[in-house]
Amino acid sequence: MLRGIVLLLLYVFCDIALAAHCGKVWLTVSSLWRPILGSDKMVDAELEVNWELDCPKEIGYPDTIKVFTADPAHNKTLKPKLILTSLQHPRGYYRTNITVGRPPLPGGWDTKDGATLSGPHCLKHHAALYKDDIMYASSCLKIWPSWMYDFRNILLSCPRRQLGRLPIGSLMIPGTHNSGCYKHGDLTRRDAFQRYLLTQDRDVWTQLVHGIRYLDIRVGYYPSIPNGTALDEEGDQVSRFWVNHDVIRITPLLEIIKDVRNFLDVTRGEIVVMDFHRFPVGLEGKPNRHRKLAAILHREFENWILKPDIGIDGLGPTLNDIWSAGKRLIICYGDKHTVNEYDWLWSPLTQVWGNQQTVEGLFKYLDEVILEPKAPRNNQNPLWAVMAELTPFPLDIFFNLSGGLRQMADSVNRNLTVKFQTKWWKETNIVATDFFLGNNLIDVSIQSNIKKSNVAQWRL
């Protein structure tokens, strides 16, 4: 099975065309919710179907998309859960009422310390594109926990392409905004009406397993330990640090630390960027508290921390350099005074913020920034991040004018996929979004890095 996947990937990514390929279809997960009458629970995480048709005129467009709960290629008698017909437009989107939920992660990735299998792994749902009952393309909702190292090995067999020679600052890296602002378990009415707090549907472990490699973290410090928080072996210091959304604490920092450490432990070559970007509560002007946090991070990640490296061309070390060093965690830190005290902390990472309330305004801003001749990176840090989400104003929050972060993410996410796929991929380094399952930027990033990996463009 694994050998078959590798051969297929070689076939596709070494620029050998598939004769029958015409258009593509992919699945995403809606950030929206619906109330259940007479219940405290909500309907959320509903499946979305997306398609793009690029066919010669003599062939004509495919006419049907079918959605299944298993791989139709392996079961010809499988009945579809949904059929979409009359595909009149070259690009389309359809939100279904099929609930994805929070299924177990395949390939051994559901347990954070168990055996794990590399490569992509399909979840339950598949979609296929047909013309005259002939399948032209298919895809699944999937996880890809090992994509960086998978393509290192695969591309070694493609003489024109070497992913390892890309500098980290030139890679397209999928990320999440306010990565620690999530909730475990099913969504309730109370969660849904806290419209401006949660930005993600999955915990950090699940984000990383899906393929996210950049985590945006805002930390608060609370001298009084919150009720119900367990003390740790270091005298409760970790328990005082929380991941915040602005001034509201959401998740204990220890949860995120454990997820990242476990992920690094069980993967072979995945590189993770933790961006401790802001400190909205309890750390401003408190150097000793920053030192406590630095001490915790060093204690938990000492074996994985990659020291800062601007690189010979300002784009940082290559992936080969990082893999050779055996250090795969980059910790960026938003307090310059603290960075100056520790040689293993990377300087503050530049985040490109549009502070826009409309999709049109955001895309106009991103057009201007991403397509600028010079990337807006810090001279001391080769990485920079596009924060590709809408930003509510205080009045929006008070009067709920925008409907909440879920509605804002829904309006922008599927359009982001197309923009980065067609226009912005080449110049982009990191891209972070809200409710990341609502876009296809993990796949777009992987495809973009394959295109960027032509060795003629980079170091020999």
Coordinates of C-alpha atoms in Angstrom, one line a residue:
M1 CA 0.0 0.0 0.0
L2 CA 2.7 2.5 1.0
R3 CA 4.8 1.6 -2.0
G4 CA 1.8 2.3 -4.2
I5 CA 1.4 5.7 -2.7
V6 CA 5.1 6.5 -3.2
L7 CA 5.0 5.4 -6.8
L8 CA 1.8 7.5 -7.5
L9 CA 3.4 10.6 -5.9
L10 CA 6.5 10.1 -8.1
Y11 CA 4.4 9.8 -11.1
V12 CA 2.5 13.0 -10.4
F13 CA 5.3 15.2 -9.0
C14 CA 8.1 14.3 -11.5
D15 CA 6.0 16.2 -14.1
I16 CA 4.6 13.1 -15.8
A17 CA 1.1 14.0 -16.8
L18 CA -1.8 11.8 -16.2
A19 CA -3.6 11.4 -19.5
A20 CA -7.1 11.3 -18.1
H21 CA -6.6 14.2 -15.7
C22 CA -9.2 17.0 -16.3
G23 CA -10.1 19.3 -13.4
K24 CA -9.9 18.6 -9.7
V25 CA -12.2 18.3 -6.7
W26 CA -11.4 18.8 -3.0
L27 CA -13.1 18.7 0.3
T28 CA -13.1 21.2 3.1
V29 CA -14.9 21.6 6.4
S30 CA -17.3 24.5 7.2
S31 CA -16.6 26.8 10.2
L32 CA -20.3 27.6 10.5
W33 CA -22.8 26.0 12.9
R34 CA -26.5 25.4 13.1
P35 CA -28.6 25.0 16.3
I36 CA -30.3 21.7 17.1
L37 CA -33.9 22.4 18.2
G38 CA -34.4 21.4 21.9
S39 CA -30.7 20.6 22.5
D40 CA -27.7 22.4 23.9
K41 CA -25.6 20.9 21.1
M42 CA -24.9 22.4 17.7
V43 CA -24.5 21.0 14.2
D44 CA -21.1 22.0 13.0
A45 CA -18.1 20.8 10.9
E46 CA -20.2 20.1 7.8
L47 CA -18.5 19.0 4.6
E48 CA -17.9 21.4 1.7
V49 CA -17.2 20.3 -1.9
N50 CA -15.0 22.4 -4.1
W51 CA -14.1 22.0 -7.7
E52 CA -12.0 23.5 -10.5
L53 CA -12.4 22.4 -14.1
D54 CA -9.7 22.9 -16.6
C55 CA -10.5 20.8 -19.7
P56 CA -9.8 21.1 -23.4
K57 CA -12.9 22.3 -25.4
E58 CA -13.0 19.1 -27.3
I59 CA -13.4 17.1 -24.1
G60 CA -15.9 19.3 -22.3
Y61 CA -16.5 19.7 -18.7
P62 CA -17.1 16.8 -16.3
D63 CA -20.8 16.7 -15.4
T64 CA -21.0 15.1 -12.0
I65 CA -19.5 15.1 -8.5
K66 CA -20.2 12.3 -6.1
V67 CA -19.4 12.3 -2.4
F68 CA -18.8 8.9 -0.6
T69 CA -18.0 7.7 2.9
A70 CA -15.2 5.4 1.5
D71 CA -12.9 5.3 -1.4
P72 CA -15.0 4.7 -4.6
A73 CA -12.0 3.4 -6.4
H74 CA -11.8 0.4 -4.1
N75 CA -15.6 -0.3 -4.0
K76 CA -17.4 0.0 -7.3
T77 CA -20.8 -0.7 -5.7
L78 CA -20.5 2.0 -3.1
K79 CA -23.5 4.3 -3.1
P80 CA -22.8 8.0 -2.9
K81 CA -24.0 10.2 0.0
L82 CA -24.4 13.2 -2.4
I83 CA -24.6 13.8 -6.1
L84 CA -24.0 17.2 -7.7
T85 CA -24.9 17.5 -11.4
S86 CA -24.9 20.1 -14.1
L87 CA -21.5 21.6 -13.4
Q88 CA -21.9 24.8 -15.4
H89 CA -19.0 26.8 -13.9
P90 CA -15.3 26.1 -14.1
R91 CA -14.9 26.8 -10.4
G92 CA -17.5 26.0 -7.8
Y93 CA -18.4 25.4 -4.2
Y94 CA -21.2 23.6 -2.4
R95 CA -21.8 23.3 1.4
T96 CA -23.4 20.0 2.3
N97 CA -25.3 18.9 5.4
I98 CA -23.0 16.0 5.9
T99 CA -21.4 16.3 9.3
V100 CA -17.7 15.4 9.6
G101 CA -17.6 15.7 13.3
R102 CA -14.2 15.0 15.1
P103 CA -13.3 11.5 13.8
P104 CA -10.4 9.4 15.0
L105 CA -7.2 10.2 13.1
P106 CA -6.0 7.4 10.8
G107 CA -2.6 5.8 10.4
G108 CA -2.0 5.5 14.2
W109 CA -2.1 9.3 14.7
D110 CA -5.1 9.4 17.0
T111 CA -2.9 8.5 20.0
K112 CA -0.1 11.0 20.8
D113 CA 2.5 8.4 21.9
G114 CA 1.6 5.4 19.7
A115 CA 2.9 3.9 16.5
T116 CA 2.4 6.2 13.5
L117 CA 2.6 5.7 9.8
S118 CA 4.1 8.3 7.4
G119 CA 2.4 9.5 4.3
P120 CA -1.1 10.9 3.7
H121 CA -4.1 9.1 5.2
C122 CA -7.7 9.5 4.2
L123 CA -10.4 10.2 6.6
K124 CA -13.9 8.9 6.0
H125 CA -15.1 11.2 3.2
H126 CA -14.1 11.1 -0.5
A127 CA -15.2 13.1 -3.5
A128 CA -14.9 12.1 -7.2
L129 CA -15.4 14.0 -10.5
Y130 CA -17.1 12.2 -13.4
K131 CA -17.9 12.6 -17.0
D132 CA -20.2 10.1 -18.5
D133 CA -19.7 7.9 -15.5
I134 CA -15.9 7.9 -16.0
M135 CA -13.9 9.1 -13.0
Y136 CA -11.6 12.0 -13.9
A137 CA -10.3 13.0 -10.5
S138 CA -10.9 12.2 -6.9
S139 CA -9.7 13.3 -3.5
C140 CA -10.4 12.7 0.2
L141 CA -10.4 14.7 3.4
K142 CA -7.1 13.7 4.7
I143 CA -4.2 14.2 7.2
W144 CA -0.6 14.5 6.0
P145 CA 1.5 14.5 9.2
S146 CA 4.8 13.8 7.5
W147 CA 4.7 15.8 4.3
M148 CA 8.0 17.7 4.7
Y149 CA 10.1 14.5 5.1
D150 CA 7.9 12.5 2.7
F151 CA 8.8 14.9 -0.2
R152 CA 12.4 15.0 0.8
N153 CA 12.6 11.2 0.1
I154 CA 10.3 11.2 -2.9
L155 CA 11.9 14.1 -4.7
L156 CA 15.4 12.5 -4.4
S157 CA 14.2 10.3 -7.2
C158 CA 13.3 13.3 -9.4
P159 CA 16.5 14.7 -10.8
R160 CA 15.1 18.2 -11.4
R161 CA 13.6 18.7 -7.9
Q162 CA 15.1 18.8 -4.5
L163 CA 12.9 20.1 -1.7
G164 CA 15.8 20.0 0.8
R165 CA 17.6 22.7 -1.0
L166 CA 14.9 25.3 -0.3
P167 CA 15.7 27.8 2.4
I168 CA 13.1 27.9 5.2
G169 CA 12.3 31.5 4.3
S170 CA 11.3 30.6 0.8
L171 CA 9.1 27.7 1.7
M172 CA 5.3 28.1 1.7
I173 CA 4.3 27.0 5.2
P174 CA 0.7 26.5 6.3
G175 CA -0.2 27.8 9.7
T176 CA -3.0 28.8 12.1
H177 CA -3.8 32.1 13.7
N178 CA -4.3 32.1 17.4
S179 CA -3.5 28.4 17.3
G180 CA -4.3 27.7 20.9
C181 CA -7.9 29.2 20.8
Y182 CA -9.8 26.0 20.4
K183 CA -12.3 23.8 22.4
H184 CA -12.2 20.1 22.9
G185 CA -15.3 18.1 22.1
D186 CA -18.6 19.0 20.5
L187 CA -19.7 22.6 20.1
T188 CA -22.4 23.8 22.5
R189 CA -24.7 26.8 22.3
R190 CA -22.5 28.5 24.9
D191 CA -19.4 28.0 22.7
A192 CA -21.2 29.2 19.6
F193 CA -22.4 32.4 21.1
Q194 CA -18.9 33.2 22.3
R195 CA -18.5 34.4 18.8
Y196 CA -15.2 36.2 19.1
L197 CA -13.0 33.9 21.2
L198 CA -12.4 30.6 19.4
T199 CA -10.4 30.7 16.1
Q200 CA -9.8 27.0 15.5
D201 CA -11.8 23.8 15.6
R202 CA -9.0 21.4 16.4
D203 CA -6.3 21.2 19.1
V204 CA -2.7 21.7 18.2
W205 CA -1.8 18.0 17.9
T206 CA -4.6 17.6 15.3
Q207 CA -3.5 20.8 13.5
L208 CA 0.1 19.4 13.2
V209 CA -1.1 16.0 12.1
H210 CA -3.2 17.6 9.4
G211 CA -0.1 19.3 8.1
I212 CA 0.0 22.7 9.9
R213 CA 3.7 23.8 10.6
Y214 CA 3.3 27.3 12.0
L215 CA 1.7 28.1 15.3
D216 CA 0.7 31.6 16.3
I217 CA 0.7 31.8 20.1
R218 CA -0.3 34.7 22.5
V219 CA 0.6 34.1 26.1
G220 CA -0.8 35.5 29.3
Y221 CA 0.7 35.1 32.8
Y222 CA -1.6 34.6 35.9
P223 CA 0.1 34.8 39.3
S224 CA -3.0 33.2 40.9
I225 CA -3.4 29.7 39.7
P226 CA -6.8 29.2 38.1
N227 CA -9.1 26.8 39.9
G228 CA -8.8 23.2 38.7
T229 CA -5.4 23.6 37.1
A230 CA -3.0 20.9 38.2
L231 CA 0.4 21.8 39.5
D232 CA 3.4 20.7 37.6
E233 CA 6.7 19.2 38.9
E234 CA 8.5 22.6 38.6
G235 CA 6.5 24.2 41.4
D236 CA 3.4 25.3 39.3
Q237 CA 5.3 27.7 37.0
V238 CA 3.8 26.2 33.8
S239 CA 0.3 26.4 35.2
R240 CA 0.5 30.2 35.4
F241 CA 1.0 30.5 31.7
W242 CA -2.0 30.4 29.4
V243 CA -2.7 30.9 25.7
N244 CA -4.9 33.9 25.3
H245 CA -7.2 35.5 22.8
D246 CA -6.4 39.1 23.6
V247 CA -7.1 39.5 27.4
I248 CA -9.1 36.3 27.7
R249 CA -7.4 33.1 28.6
I250 CA -8.4 30.1 26.6
T251 CA -6.0 27.1 26.9
P252 CA -3.3 26.1 29.4
L253 CA 0.1 26.6 27.6
L254 CA 1.2 23.2 28.9
E255 CA -1.3 21.5 26.5
I256 CA 0.3 23.2 23.5
I257 CA 3.8 22.4 24.7
K258 CA 3.0 18.7 25.2
D259 CA 1.3 18.5 21.7
V260 CA 4.3 20.0 20.0
R261 CA 6.9 18.0 21.9
N262 CA 5.0 14.7 21.2
F263 CA 4.7 15.6 17.5
L264 CA 8.4 16.2 17.2
D265 CA 9.1 13.0 19.1
V266 CA 7.1 10.8 16.8
T267 CA 8.0 12.4 13.4
R268 CA 11.2 12.0 11.6
G269 CA 11.8 15.3 9.8
E270 CA 8.9 17.7 10.3
I271 CA 9.9 21.3 11.1
V272 CA 7.7 23.3 13.4
V273 CA 7.6 27.1 13.9
M274 CA 6.3 28.3 17.3
D275 CA 5.7 32.0 17.2
F276 CA 5.3 33.5 20.7
H277 CA 4.0 36.6 19.1
R278 CA 2.4 38.7 21.8
F279 CA 2.0 38.7 25.6
P280 CA -1.3 40.5 26.3
V281 CA -1.6 39.8 30.1
G282 CA 0.9 39.8 32.9
L283 CA 4.2 39.9 31.0
E284 CA 4.6 43.5 29.8
G285 CA 7.6 45.0 31.5
K286 CA 8.1 41.8 33.6
P287 CA 11.5 40.4 32.5
N288 CA 11.6 37.8 35.3
R289 CA 8.3 36.3 34.0
H290 CA 9.7 36.2 30.5
R291 CA 12.7 34.4 31.9
K292 CA 10.4 31.9 33.6
L293 CA 8.7 31.2 30.2
A294 CA 12.1 30.9 28.4
A295 CA 13.3 28.4 31.1
I296 CA 10.1 26.3 30.6
L297 CA 10.5 26.3 26.8
H298 CA 14.2 25.4 27.0
R299 CA 13.5 22.6 29.5
E300 CA 10.7 21.1 27.4
F301 CA 12.3 21.5 24.0
E302 CA 16.0 21.5 24.6
N303 CA 16.7 18.5 22.3
W304 CA 14.7 20.0 19.4
I305 CA 15.5 23.8 19.4
L306 CA 17.2 25.1 16.2
K307 CA 19.3 28.2 16.9
P308 CA 18.7 31.4 14.8
D309 CA 20.3 31.3 11.3
I310 CA 19.7 34.2 8.9
G311 CA 21.4 32.2 6.1
I312 CA 23.8 33.4 3.5
D313 CA 21.1 35.1 1.4
G314 CA 18.8 36.2 4.3
L315 CA 16.3 33.4 3.7
G316 CA 17.6 31.2 6.6
P317 CA 19.0 27.6 6.5
T318 CA 17.9 25.1 3.9
L319 CA 15.8 22.2 4.9
N320 CA 18.8 19.9 4.3
D321 CA 20.8 22.1 6.8
I322 CA 18.0 21.7 9.4
W323 CA 17.7 18.0 8.9
S324 CA 21.4 17.5 9.1
A325 CA 21.5 19.4 12.4
G326 CA 18.7 17.3 13.8
K327 CA 17.0 20.3 15.4
R328 CA 13.5 20.9 14.0
L329 CA 11.8 23.5 16.3
I330 CA 12.1 27.2 15.6
I331 CA 10.9 29.4 18.5
C332 CA 10.3 33.0 17.6
Y333 CA 9.8 35.4 20.5
G334 CA 8.0 38.7 20.4
D335 CA 10.0 40.4 23.2
K336 CA 13.3 41.7 21.9
H337 CA 14.9 42.1 25.4
T338 CA 14.3 38.4 26.1
V339 CA 15.6 37.4 22.7
N340 CA 18.8 39.2 23.5
E341 CA 19.4 37.1 26.6
Y342 CA 19.1 33.7 24.9
D343 CA 21.0 32.6 21.8
W344 CA 18.4 30.0 20.9
L345 CA 15.4 32.4 20.6
W346 CA 14.6 33.7 17.1
S347 CA 13.9 37.5 16.8
P348 CA 10.3 38.6 16.5
L349 CA 8.6 37.3 13.4
T350 CA 6.9 39.8 11.1
Q351 CA 3.2 39.3 10.7
V352 CA 1.5 41.0 7.9
W353 CA -1.9 42.3 9.1
G354 CA -4.5 43.9 7.0
N355 CA -7.0 44.7 9.8
Q356 CA -9.7 44.4 7.2
Q357 CA -13.4 43.7 7.7
T358 CA -14.4 42.7 4.2
V359 CA -13.0 40.0 1.8
E360 CA -12.5 42.6 -0.9
G361 CA -10.5 44.8 1.5
L362 CA -8.4 41.9 2.7
F363 CA -7.6 40.6 -0.8
K364 CA -6.7 44.1 -2.0
Y365 CA -4.3 44.5 0.9
L366 CA -2.7 41.0 0.4
D367 CA -2.3 41.8 -3.3
E368 CA -0.3 44.9 -2.4
V369 CA 1.8 43.2 0.3
I370 CA 2.5 39.7 -1.1
L371 CA 3.3 40.9 -4.6
E372 CA 5.7 43.6 -3.4
P373 CA 9.2 43.2 -4.8
K374 CA 10.7 42.8 -1.3
A375 CA 9.1 40.6 1.4
P376 CA 8.3 42.4 4.7
R377 CA 10.6 40.2 6.8
N378 CA 12.6 41.3 9.9
N379 CA 16.3 41.7 9.1
Q380 CA 17.1 39.4 12.0
N381 CA 14.5 36.7 11.1
P382 CA 14.2 35.2 7.6
L383 CA 10.5 34.1 8.2
W384 CA 7.4 36.2 7.8
A385 CA 3.7 35.4 8.0
V386 CA 0.6 36.5 6.1
M387 CA -2.3 36.6 8.5
A388 CA -5.1 35.8 6.1
E389 CA -8.2 36.4 8.2
L390 CA -10.7 39.2 8.7
T391 CA -10.4 41.4 11.8
P392 CA -13.5 42.6 13.8
F393 CA -13.6 46.1 15.1
P394 CA -14.6 46.6 18.8
L395 CA -18.1 47.8 17.7
D396 CA -18.4 44.6 15.6
I397 CA -17.9 42.6 18.7
F398 CA -20.2 44.7 20.9
F399 CA -23.1 44.7 18.4
N400 CA -22.2 41.4 16.6
L401 CA -22.2 43.3 13.3
S402 CA -20.0 40.7 11.5
G403 CA -21.7 37.6 12.9
G404 CA -18.6 36.3 14.6
L405 CA -15.2 34.8 13.7
R406 CA -16.8 31.6 12.2
Q407 CA -18.9 33.6 9.8
M408 CA -15.9 35.8 8.9
A409 CA -13.7 32.8 8.3
D410 CA -16.4 31.2 6.1
S411 CA -16.5 34.3 3.9
V412 CA -12.8 34.3 3.3
N413 CA -11.4 30.7 3.5
R414 CA -12.5 29.1 0.3
N415 CA -11.5 32.2 -1.7
L416 CA -8.1 32.1 -0.1
T417 CA -7.5 28.6 -1.6
V418 CA -7.9 30.0 -5.1
K419 CA -5.9 33.1 -4.5
F420 CA -2.9 31.3 -3.1
Q421 CA -3.1 28.5 -5.6
T422 CA -3.2 30.8 -8.7
K423 CA -1.6 34.1 -7.7
W424 CA 0.2 34.4 -4.3
W425 CA 2.0 31.0 -3.8
K426 CA 5.4 32.0 -5.2
E427 CA 6.1 34.9 -3.0
T428 CA 4.4 33.6 0.2
N429 CA 6.4 32.2 3.2
I430 CA 4.0 31.5 6.0
V431 CA 0.2 31.8 5.7
A432 CA -2.0 31.6 8.8
T433 CA -5.8 31.3 8.9
D434 CA -8.7 30.9 11.2
F435 CA -10.6 27.5 11.1
F436 CA -7.9 26.0 8.8
L437 CA -10.1 23.1 7.7
G438 CA -12.2 25.6 5.8
N439 CA -9.5 26.1 3.2
N440 CA -7.1 23.8 1.2
L441 CA -3.9 25.7 2.0
I442 CA -2.1 22.6 3.3
D443 CA -2.3 21.0 -0.1
V444 CA -1.7 24.3 -1.9
S445 CA 1.5 24.7 0.2
I446 CA 2.7 21.2 -0.6
Q447 CA 2.1 21.7 -4.3
S448 CA 3.7 25.2 -4.2
N449 CA 6.9 23.8 -2.5
I450 CA 7.2 21.1 -5.2
K451 CA 7.1 23.9 -7.8
K452 CA 9.6 26.0 -5.9
S453 CA 11.9 23.1 -5.5
N454 CA 13.5 23.3 -9.0
V455 CA 17.2 23.2 -8.1
A456 CA 18.1 25.7 -10.7
Q457 CA 16.5 28.4 -8.6
W458 CA 18.3 27.6 -5.4
R459 CA 21.6 26.5 -3.9
L460 CA 23.6 23.8 -5.6

